[in-house]
Tab-separated table of C-alpha atoms in Angstrom:
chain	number	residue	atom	x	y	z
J	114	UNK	CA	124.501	120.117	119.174
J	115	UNK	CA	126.760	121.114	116.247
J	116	UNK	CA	126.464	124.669	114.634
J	117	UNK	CA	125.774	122.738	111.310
J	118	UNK	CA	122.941	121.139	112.696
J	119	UNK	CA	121.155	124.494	114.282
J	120	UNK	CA	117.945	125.968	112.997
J	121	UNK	CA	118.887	128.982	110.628
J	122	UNK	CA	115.263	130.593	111.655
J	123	UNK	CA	112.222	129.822	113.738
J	124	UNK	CA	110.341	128.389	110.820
J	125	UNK	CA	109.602	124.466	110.640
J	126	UNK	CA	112.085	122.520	110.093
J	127	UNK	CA	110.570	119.162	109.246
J	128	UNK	CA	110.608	119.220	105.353
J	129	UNK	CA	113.251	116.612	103.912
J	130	UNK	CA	114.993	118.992	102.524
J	131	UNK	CA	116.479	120.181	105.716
J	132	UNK	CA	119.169	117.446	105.241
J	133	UNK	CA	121.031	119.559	103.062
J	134	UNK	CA	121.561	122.124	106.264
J	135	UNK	CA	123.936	120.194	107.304
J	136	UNK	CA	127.680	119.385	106.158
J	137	UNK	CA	128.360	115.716	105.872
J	138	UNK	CA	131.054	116.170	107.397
J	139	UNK	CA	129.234	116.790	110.307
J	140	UNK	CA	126.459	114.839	109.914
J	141	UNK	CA	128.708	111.669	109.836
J	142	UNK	CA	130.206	112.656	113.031
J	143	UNK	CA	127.100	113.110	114.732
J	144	UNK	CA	124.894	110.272	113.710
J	145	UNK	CA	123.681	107.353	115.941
J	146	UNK	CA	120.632	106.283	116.761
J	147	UNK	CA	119.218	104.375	113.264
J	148	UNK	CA	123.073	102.904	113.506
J	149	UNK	CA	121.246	100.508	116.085
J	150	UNK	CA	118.414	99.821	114.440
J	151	UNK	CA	121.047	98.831	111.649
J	152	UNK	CA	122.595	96.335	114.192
J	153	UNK	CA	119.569	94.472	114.402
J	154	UNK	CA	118.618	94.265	110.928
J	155	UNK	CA	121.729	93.255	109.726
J	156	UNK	CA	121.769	90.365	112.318
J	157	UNK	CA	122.224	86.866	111.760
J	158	UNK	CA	118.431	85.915	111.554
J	159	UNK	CA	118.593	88.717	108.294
J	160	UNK	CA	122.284	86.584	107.212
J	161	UNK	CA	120.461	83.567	107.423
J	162	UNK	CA	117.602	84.503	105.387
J	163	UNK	CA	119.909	85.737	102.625
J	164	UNK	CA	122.141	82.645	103.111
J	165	UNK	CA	118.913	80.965	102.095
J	166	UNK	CA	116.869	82.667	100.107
J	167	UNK	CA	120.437	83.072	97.729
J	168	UNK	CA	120.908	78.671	97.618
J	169	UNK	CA	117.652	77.516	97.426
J	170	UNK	CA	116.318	80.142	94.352
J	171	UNK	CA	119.544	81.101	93.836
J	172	UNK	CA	118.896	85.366	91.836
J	173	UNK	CA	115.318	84.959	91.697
J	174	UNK	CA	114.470	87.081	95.075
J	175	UNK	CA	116.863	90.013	94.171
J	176	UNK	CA	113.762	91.700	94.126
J	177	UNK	CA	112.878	91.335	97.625
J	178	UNK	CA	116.852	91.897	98.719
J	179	UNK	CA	116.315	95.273	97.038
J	180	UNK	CA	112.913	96.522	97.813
J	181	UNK	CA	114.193	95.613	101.915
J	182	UNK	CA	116.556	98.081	101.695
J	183	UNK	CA	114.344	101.233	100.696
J	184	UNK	CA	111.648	99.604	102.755
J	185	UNK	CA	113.539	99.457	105.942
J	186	UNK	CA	114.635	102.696	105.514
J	187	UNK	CA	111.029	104.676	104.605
J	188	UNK	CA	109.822	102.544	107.466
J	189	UNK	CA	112.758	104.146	109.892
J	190	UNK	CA	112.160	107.197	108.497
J	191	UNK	CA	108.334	107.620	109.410
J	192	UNK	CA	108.830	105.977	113.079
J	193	UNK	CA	111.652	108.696	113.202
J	194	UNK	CA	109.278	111.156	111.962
J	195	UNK	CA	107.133	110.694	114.629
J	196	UNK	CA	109.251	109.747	117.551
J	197	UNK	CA	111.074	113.964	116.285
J	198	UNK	CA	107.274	115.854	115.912
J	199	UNK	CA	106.459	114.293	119.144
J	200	UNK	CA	109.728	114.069	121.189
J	201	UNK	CA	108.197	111.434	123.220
J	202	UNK	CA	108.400	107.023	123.397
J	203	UNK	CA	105.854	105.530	120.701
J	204	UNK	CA	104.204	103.967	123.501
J	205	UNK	CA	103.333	106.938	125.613
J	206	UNK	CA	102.098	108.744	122.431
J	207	UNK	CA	100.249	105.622	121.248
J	208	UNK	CA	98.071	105.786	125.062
J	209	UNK	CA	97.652	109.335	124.434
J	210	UNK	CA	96.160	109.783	121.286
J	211	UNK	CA	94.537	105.959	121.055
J	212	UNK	CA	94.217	104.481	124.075
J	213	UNK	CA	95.582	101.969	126.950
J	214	UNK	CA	94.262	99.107	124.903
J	215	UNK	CA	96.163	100.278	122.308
J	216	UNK	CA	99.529	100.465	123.755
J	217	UNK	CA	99.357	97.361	125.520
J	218	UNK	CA	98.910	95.494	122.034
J	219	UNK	CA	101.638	97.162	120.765
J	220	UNK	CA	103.643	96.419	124.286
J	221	UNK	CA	103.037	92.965	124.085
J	222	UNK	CA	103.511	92.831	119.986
J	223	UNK	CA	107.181	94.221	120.291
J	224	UNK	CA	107.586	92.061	124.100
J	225	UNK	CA	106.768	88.927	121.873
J	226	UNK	CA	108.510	89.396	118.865
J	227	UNK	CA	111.806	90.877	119.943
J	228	UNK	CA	111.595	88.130	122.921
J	229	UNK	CA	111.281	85.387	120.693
J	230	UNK	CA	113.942	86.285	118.638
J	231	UNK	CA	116.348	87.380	121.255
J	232	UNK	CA	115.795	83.874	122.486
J	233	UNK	CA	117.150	82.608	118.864
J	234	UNK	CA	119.665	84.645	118.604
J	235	UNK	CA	121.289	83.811	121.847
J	236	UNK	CA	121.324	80.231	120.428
J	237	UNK	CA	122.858	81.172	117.763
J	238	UNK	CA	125.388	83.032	119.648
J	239	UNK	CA	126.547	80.665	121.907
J	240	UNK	CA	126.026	77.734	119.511
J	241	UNK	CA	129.004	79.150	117.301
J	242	UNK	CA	130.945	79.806	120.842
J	243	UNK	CA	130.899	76.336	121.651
J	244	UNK	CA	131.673	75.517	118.112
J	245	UNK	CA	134.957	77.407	117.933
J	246	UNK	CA	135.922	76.279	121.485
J	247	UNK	CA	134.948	73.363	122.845
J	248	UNK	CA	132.824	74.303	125.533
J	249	UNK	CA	129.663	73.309	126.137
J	250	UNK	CA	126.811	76.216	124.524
J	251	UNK	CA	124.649	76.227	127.722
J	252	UNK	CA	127.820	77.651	129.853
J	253	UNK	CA	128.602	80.109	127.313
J	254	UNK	CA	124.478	81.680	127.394
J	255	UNK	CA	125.198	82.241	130.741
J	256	UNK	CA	127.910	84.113	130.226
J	257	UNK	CA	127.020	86.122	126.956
J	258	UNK	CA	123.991	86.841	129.215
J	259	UNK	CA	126.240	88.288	132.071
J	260	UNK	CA	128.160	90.211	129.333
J	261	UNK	CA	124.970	92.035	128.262
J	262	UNK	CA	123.831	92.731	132.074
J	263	UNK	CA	127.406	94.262	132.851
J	264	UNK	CA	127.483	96.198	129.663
J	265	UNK	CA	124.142	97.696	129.001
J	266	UNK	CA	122.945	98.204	132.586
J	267	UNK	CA	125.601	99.201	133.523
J	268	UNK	CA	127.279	101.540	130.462
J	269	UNK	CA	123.498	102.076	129.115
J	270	UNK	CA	123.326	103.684	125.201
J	271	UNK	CA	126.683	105.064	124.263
J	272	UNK	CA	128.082	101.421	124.817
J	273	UNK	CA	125.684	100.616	122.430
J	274	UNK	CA	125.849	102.796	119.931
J	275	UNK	CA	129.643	102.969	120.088
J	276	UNK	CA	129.439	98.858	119.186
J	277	UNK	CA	126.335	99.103	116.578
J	278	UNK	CA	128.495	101.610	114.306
J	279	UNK	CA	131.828	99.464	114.488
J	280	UNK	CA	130.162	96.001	114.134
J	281	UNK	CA	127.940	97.313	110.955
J	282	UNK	CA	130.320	98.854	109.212
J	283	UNK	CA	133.199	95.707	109.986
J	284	UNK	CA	130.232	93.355	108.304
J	285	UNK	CA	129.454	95.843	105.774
J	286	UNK	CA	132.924	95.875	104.262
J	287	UNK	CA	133.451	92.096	104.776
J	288	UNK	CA	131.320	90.810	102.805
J	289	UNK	CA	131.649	93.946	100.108
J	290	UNK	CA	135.365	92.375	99.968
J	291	UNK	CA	133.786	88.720	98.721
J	292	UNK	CA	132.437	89.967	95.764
J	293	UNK	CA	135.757	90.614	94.015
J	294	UNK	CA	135.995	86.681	94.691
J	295	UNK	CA	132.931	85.233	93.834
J	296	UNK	CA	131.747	85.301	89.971
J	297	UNK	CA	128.609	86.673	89.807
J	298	UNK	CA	126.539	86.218	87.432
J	299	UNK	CA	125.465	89.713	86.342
J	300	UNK	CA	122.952	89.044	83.488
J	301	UNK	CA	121.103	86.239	85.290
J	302	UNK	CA	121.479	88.016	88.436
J	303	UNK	CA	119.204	91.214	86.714
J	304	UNK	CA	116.294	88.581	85.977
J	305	UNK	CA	115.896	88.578	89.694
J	306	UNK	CA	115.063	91.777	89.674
J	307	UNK	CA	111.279	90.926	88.294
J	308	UNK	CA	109.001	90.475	90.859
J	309	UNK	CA	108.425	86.847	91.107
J	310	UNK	CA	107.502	84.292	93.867
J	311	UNK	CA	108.650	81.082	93.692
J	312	UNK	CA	106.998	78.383	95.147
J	313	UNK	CA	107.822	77.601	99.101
J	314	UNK	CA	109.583	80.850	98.562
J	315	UNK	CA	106.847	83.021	100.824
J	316	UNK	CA	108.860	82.159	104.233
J	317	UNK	CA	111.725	82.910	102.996
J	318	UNK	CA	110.881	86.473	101.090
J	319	UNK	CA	108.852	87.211	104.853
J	320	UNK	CA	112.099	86.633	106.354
J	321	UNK	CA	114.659	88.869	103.873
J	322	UNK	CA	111.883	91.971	104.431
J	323	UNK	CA	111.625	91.199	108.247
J	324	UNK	CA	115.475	92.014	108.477
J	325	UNK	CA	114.769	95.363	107.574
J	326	UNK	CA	111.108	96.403	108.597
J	327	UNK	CA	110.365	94.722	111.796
J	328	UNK	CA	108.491	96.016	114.648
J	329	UNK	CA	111.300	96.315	117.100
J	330	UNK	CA	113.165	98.763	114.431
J	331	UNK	CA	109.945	100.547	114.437
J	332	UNK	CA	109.414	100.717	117.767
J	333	UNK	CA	112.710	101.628	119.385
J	334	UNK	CA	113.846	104.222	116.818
J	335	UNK	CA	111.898	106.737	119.001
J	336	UNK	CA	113.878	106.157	121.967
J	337	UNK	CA	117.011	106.046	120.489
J	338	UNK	CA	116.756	109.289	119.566
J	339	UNK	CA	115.686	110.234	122.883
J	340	UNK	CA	118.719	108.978	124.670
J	341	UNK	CA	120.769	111.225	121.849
J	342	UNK	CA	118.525	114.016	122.959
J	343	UNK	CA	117.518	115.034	119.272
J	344	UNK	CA	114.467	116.787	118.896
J	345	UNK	CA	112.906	118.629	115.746
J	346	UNK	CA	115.480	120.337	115.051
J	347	UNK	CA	118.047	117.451	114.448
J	348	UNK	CA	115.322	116.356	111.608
J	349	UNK	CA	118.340	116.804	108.789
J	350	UNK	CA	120.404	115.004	111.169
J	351	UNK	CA	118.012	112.455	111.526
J	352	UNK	CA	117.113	111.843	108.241
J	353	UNK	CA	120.565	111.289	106.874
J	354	UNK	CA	121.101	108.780	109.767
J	355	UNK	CA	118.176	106.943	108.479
J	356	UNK	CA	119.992	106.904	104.835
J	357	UNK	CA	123.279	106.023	105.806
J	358	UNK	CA	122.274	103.435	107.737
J	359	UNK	CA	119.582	101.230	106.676
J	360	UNK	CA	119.608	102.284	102.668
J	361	UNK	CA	123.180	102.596	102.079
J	362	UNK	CA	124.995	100.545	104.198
J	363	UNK	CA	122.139	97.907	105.305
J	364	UNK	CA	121.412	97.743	101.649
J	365	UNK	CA	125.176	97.050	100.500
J	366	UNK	CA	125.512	94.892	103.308
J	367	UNK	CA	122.192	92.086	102.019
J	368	UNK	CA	123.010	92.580	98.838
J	369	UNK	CA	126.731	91.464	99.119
J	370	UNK	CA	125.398	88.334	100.957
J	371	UNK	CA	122.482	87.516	98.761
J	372	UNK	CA	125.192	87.682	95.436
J	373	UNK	CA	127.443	85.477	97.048
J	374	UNK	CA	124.825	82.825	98.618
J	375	UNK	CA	123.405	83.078	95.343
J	376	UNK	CA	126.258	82.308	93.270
J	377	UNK	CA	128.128	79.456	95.128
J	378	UNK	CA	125.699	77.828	97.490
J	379	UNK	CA	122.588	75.411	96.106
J	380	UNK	CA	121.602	73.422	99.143
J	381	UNK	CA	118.024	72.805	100.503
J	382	UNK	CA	119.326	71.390	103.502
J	383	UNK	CA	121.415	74.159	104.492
J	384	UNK	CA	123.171	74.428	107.746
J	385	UNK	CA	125.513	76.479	109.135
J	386	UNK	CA	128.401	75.093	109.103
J	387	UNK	CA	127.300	73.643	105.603
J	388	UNK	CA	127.535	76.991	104.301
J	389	UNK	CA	130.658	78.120	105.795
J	390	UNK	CA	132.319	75.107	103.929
J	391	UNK	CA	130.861	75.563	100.776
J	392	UNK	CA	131.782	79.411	100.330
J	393	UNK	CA	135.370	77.547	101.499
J	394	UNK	CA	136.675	78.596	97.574
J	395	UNK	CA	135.925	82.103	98.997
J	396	UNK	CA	138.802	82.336	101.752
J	397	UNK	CA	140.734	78.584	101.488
J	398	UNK	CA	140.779	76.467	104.645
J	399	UNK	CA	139.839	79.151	106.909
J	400	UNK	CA	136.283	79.409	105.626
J	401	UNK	CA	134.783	77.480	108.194
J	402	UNK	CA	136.091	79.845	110.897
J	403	UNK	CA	135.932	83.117	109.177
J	404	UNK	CA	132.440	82.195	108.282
J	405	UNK	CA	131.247	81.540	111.987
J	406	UNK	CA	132.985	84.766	113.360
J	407	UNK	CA	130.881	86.641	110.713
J	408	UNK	CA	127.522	84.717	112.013
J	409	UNK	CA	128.898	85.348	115.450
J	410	UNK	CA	129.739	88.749	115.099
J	411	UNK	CA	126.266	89.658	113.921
J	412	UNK	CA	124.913	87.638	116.779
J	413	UNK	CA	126.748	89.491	119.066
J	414	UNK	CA	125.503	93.146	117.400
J	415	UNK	CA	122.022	91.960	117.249
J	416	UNK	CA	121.909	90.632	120.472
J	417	UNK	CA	123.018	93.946	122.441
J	418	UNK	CA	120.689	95.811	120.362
J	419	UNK	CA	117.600	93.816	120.529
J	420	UNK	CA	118.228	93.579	124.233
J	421	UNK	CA	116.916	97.427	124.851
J	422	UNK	CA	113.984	97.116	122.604
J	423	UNK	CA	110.926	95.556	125.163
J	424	UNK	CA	112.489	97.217	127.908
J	425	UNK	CA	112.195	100.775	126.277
J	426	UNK	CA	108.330	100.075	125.676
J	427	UNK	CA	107.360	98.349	128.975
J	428	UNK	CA	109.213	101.419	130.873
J	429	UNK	CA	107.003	103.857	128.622
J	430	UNK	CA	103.690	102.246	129.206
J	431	UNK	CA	104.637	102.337	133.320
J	432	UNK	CA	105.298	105.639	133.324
J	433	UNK	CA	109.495	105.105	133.788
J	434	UNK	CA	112.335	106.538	132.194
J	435	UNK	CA	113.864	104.732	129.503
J	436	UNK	CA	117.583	105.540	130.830
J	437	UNK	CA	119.474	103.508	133.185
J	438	UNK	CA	119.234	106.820	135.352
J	439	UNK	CA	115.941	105.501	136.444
J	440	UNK	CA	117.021	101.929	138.801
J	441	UNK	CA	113.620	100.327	137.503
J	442	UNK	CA	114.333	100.919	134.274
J	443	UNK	CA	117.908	99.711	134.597
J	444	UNK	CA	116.451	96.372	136.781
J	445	UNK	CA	114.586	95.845	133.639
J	446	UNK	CA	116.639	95.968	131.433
J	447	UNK	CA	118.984	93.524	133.229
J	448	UNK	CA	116.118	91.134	134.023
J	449	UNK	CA	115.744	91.158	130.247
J	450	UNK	CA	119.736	90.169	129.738
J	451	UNK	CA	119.419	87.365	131.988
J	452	UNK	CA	116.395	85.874	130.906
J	453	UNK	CA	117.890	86.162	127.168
J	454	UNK	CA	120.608	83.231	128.085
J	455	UNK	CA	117.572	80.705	128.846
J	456	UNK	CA	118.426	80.598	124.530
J	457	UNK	CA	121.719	78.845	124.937
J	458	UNK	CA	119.141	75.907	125.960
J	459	UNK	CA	116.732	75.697	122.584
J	460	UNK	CA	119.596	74.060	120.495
J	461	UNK	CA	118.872	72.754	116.923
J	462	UNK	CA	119.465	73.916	112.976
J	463	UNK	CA	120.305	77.774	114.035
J	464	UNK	CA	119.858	78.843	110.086
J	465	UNK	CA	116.154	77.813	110.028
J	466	UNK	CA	115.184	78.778	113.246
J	467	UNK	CA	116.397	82.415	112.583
J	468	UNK	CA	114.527	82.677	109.210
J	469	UNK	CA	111.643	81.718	110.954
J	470	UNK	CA	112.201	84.428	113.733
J	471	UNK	CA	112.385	87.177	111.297
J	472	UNK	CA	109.108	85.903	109.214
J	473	UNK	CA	107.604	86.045	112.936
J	474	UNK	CA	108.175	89.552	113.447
J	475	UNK	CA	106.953	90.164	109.766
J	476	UNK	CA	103.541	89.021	111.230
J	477	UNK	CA	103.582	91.561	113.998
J	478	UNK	CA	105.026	94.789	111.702
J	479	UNK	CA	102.177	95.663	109.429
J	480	UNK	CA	100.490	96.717	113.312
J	481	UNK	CA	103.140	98.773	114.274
J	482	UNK	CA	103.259	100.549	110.485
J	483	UNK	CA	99.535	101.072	111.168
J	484	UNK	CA	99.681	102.697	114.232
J	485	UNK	CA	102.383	104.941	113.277
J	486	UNK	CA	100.356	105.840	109.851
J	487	UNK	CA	97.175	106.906	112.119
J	488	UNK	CA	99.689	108.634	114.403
J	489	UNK	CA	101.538	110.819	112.114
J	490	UNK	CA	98.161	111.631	110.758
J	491	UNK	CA	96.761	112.944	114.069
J	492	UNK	CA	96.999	115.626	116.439
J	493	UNK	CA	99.500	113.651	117.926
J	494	UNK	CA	101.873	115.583	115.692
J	495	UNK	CA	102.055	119.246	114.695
J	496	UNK	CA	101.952	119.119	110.974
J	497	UNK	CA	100.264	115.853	109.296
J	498	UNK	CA	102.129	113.595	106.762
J	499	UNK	CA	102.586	114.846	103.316
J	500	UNK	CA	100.861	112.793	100.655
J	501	UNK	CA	103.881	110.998	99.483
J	502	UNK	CA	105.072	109.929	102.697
J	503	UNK	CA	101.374	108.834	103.653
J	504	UNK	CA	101.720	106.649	100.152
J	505	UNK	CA	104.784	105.232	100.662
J	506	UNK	CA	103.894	104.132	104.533
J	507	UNK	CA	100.333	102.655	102.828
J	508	UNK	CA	102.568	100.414	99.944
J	509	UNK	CA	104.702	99.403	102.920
J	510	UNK	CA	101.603	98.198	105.039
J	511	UNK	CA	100.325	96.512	101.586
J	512	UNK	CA	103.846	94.518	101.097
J	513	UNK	CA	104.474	93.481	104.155
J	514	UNK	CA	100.951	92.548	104.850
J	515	UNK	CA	101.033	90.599	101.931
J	516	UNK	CA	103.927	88.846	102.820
J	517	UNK	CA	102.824	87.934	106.131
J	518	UNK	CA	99.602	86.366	104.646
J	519	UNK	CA	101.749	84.470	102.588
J	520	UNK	CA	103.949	83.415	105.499
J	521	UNK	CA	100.591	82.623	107.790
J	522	UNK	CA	99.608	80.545	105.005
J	523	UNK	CA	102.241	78.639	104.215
J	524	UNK	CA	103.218	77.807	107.607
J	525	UNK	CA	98.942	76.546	108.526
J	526	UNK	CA	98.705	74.518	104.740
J	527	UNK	CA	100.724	71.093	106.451
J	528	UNK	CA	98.555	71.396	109.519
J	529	UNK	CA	98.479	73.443	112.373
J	530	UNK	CA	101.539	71.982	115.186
J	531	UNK	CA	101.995	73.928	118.305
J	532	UNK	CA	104.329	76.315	116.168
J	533	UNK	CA	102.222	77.529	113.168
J	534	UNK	CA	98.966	77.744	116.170
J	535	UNK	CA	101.118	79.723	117.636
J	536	UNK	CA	101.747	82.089	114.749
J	537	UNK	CA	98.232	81.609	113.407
J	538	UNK	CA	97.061	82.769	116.794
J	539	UNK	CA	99.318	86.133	116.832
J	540	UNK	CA	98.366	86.748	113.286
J	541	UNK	CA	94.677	86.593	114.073
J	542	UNK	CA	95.117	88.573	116.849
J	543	UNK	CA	96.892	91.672	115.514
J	544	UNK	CA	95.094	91.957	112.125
J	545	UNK	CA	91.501	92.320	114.307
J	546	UNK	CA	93.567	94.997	116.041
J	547	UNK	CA	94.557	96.326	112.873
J	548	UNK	CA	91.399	96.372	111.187
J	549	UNK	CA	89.939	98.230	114.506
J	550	UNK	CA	92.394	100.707	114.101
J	551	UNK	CA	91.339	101.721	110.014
J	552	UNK	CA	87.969	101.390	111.472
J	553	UNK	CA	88.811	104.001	114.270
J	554	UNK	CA	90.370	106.373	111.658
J	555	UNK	CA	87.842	105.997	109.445
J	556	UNK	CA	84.899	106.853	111.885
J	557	UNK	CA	87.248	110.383	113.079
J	558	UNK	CA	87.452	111.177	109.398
J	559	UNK	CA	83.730	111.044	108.903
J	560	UNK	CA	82.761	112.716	112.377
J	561	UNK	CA	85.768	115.276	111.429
């Protein structure tokens, strides 16, 4: 740890203020871990939702563009709250101070969430490999999924965070660069910024906020830390990770895509390669190409990312480590890998299937937020939440709640296929857990 970064006395260090401790200078050297979670979130499920959300209601979801940015970062800043204050996994914390029960739901919450979409994104993946080179999709999931096995079980974390940094801040500037070539609208562009949903448009706002507060960024961000080995006293450290990260460059990063879908694309039958040709004013007759290595880069981030996420949890709840130190962990982790190429096989419309991913794991986040609200409110933690950061986690539950009953709703009003049972099911499931858990709370509070 950097002198910039250590304690100046043995008093608390917790309050937000301790980010100005540090030197940027430093800080910027030394941050990591919510660099990951920014992998995931600015994936290509989260590209695809802005793709869409920006041609088929072209500015009028600004709103929701901009509200996932501070959302995904106060949610990444409570789980790394917690995951500091209690230097531990969020599942072995969640057992302690709640219960088995309790940790297995959020086990198998994360397990099917991050599963299903690592299934989707490994479509995606290999679908645009076999687009740029011929060969067949199925043969190149096998070998992304070898890729993954070789890499992260066998270079574990600083592989990954090493990749997460380069690959965010590559797709960050990209698509910063397109809007000095696309004419935005900016007057018509600010109208979006008045909250407004339009109709069908419930999916499609689930799946812009799902980019940036999902359950797995929740959930991993305490581990993450834990393989950096920061504790209480990197809270400054910490906390301008968080910012850099998901508000700053997360939020420049869906905003850039959101103007530029929004300004040259109007299709409601949008597919990828549909897209890549239409922002073809954007970069000539290499749009097609450029456009795919973007969705494939992301791909490629998200993938390695979201790969870690279940096995971090599972290894918690059995007692493991969560380092590839620990050979059950690391078999885990590489069962994970080459399950993940079974993908390659789904094939179909990659743009709709992602959006749909990300509004699935909108379903399973208001849980997560909930559990993480009782726990940083607990004697799971040494100090309790302040009253603004206890508000700001309850108007997160609210939104994404609400947009999860909108998604829920939506997806059940044609009929309920195999697909919306499915999500019906998982919804049903997790908001009895949830409303167990405020009951729980409630009772301690009463009993004191």
């Amino acid at each position: 740890m950097s002198e910039a970064t250590a304690p100046e006395s043995t008093e608390s260090t917790t309050d937000v203020t301790a980010v100005t401790r540090g030197t940027v200078r430093s800080y910027l050297r030394e941050m990591g871990p919510s660099w990951i979670a920014g992998a995931i979130a600015a994936g290509p499920a989260t590209m695809a939702s802005l793709i869409t959300a920006g041609a088929l209601f072209d500015y009028a979801l600004l709103w929701v563009v901009v509200l996932s940015a501070g959302a995904g970062a106060l949610a990444q800043y409570l789980a790394m709250r917690l995951g500091l204050l209690t230097e531990r996994g969020i599942v072995g914390v969640t057992e302690d101070h709640l219960g088995e029960l309790w940790a297995w739901v959020l086990v198998l919450d994360v397990v099917i969430a991050a599963g299903v979409a690592q299934l989707v994104i490994m479509n995606t993946l290999a679908s645009v490999s076999a687009t740029l080179t011929g060969v067949d999709a199925r043969a190149w999931g096998v070998l992304w999924a070898l890729i993954l096995l070789l890499g992260l079980a066998g270079r574990g974390y600083d592989l990954l965070e090493l990749a997460a940094k380069v690959l965010v801040a590559l797709a960050v500037a990209a698509f910063v660069a397109s809007l000095f070539v696309v004419p935005i609208d900016a007057g018509t562009a600010a109208t979006g910024l008045v909250p407004t949903l339009p109709s069908g448009g419930a999916l499609v706002a689930a799946g812009v906020l799902g980019g940036a507060v999902h359950i797995t960024l929740i959930t991993m961000h305490s581990y993450t830390m834990r393989a950096r080995g920061w504790t209480e006293r990197e809270y400054g450290l910490a906390t301008f990770d968080v910012g850099a990260s998901m508000l700053v460059a997360f939020g420049i990063y869906s905003v850039a895509i959101f103007l530029v879908a929004a300004s040259v694309l109007s299709d409601p039958d949008l597919t990828a390669v549909g897209a890549a040709e239409a922002l073809g004013p954007l970069v000539g007759e290499h749009a097609r190409l450029l456009f795919l290595l973007g969705l494939g880069g992301a791909a490629v981030s998200t993938l390695g990312a979201n790969t870690v996420v279940p096995p971090f949890l599972v290894a918690d709840k059995l007692g493991w480590e969560t380092t590839i130190a620990d050979a059950r962990y690391r078999l885990l982790l590489a069962g994970f890998a080459v399950v993940s190429g079974a993908g390659a096989f789904i094939g179909g419309e990659v743009l709709g299937q992602l959006v749909l991913v990300l509004a699935l794991g909108t379903v399973g986040t208001p849980f997560a937020i909930a559990v993480v609200l009782y726990l940083l409110n607990s004697d799971a933690v040494p100090e309790p939440n302040s009253r603004v950061a206890n508000l700001g986690g309850i108007v997160l539950f609210a939104v994404s709640g609400t947009l999860a009953a909108n998604f829920v709703r939506e997806e059940v009003s044609t009929g309920v296929d195999p697909i919306s049972g499915f999500v019906l099911a998982f919804a049903v499931v997790l908001a009895i857990a949830i409303v167990g858990l405020v009951g729980k709370y409630g009772r301690e509070e009463v009993t004191g």
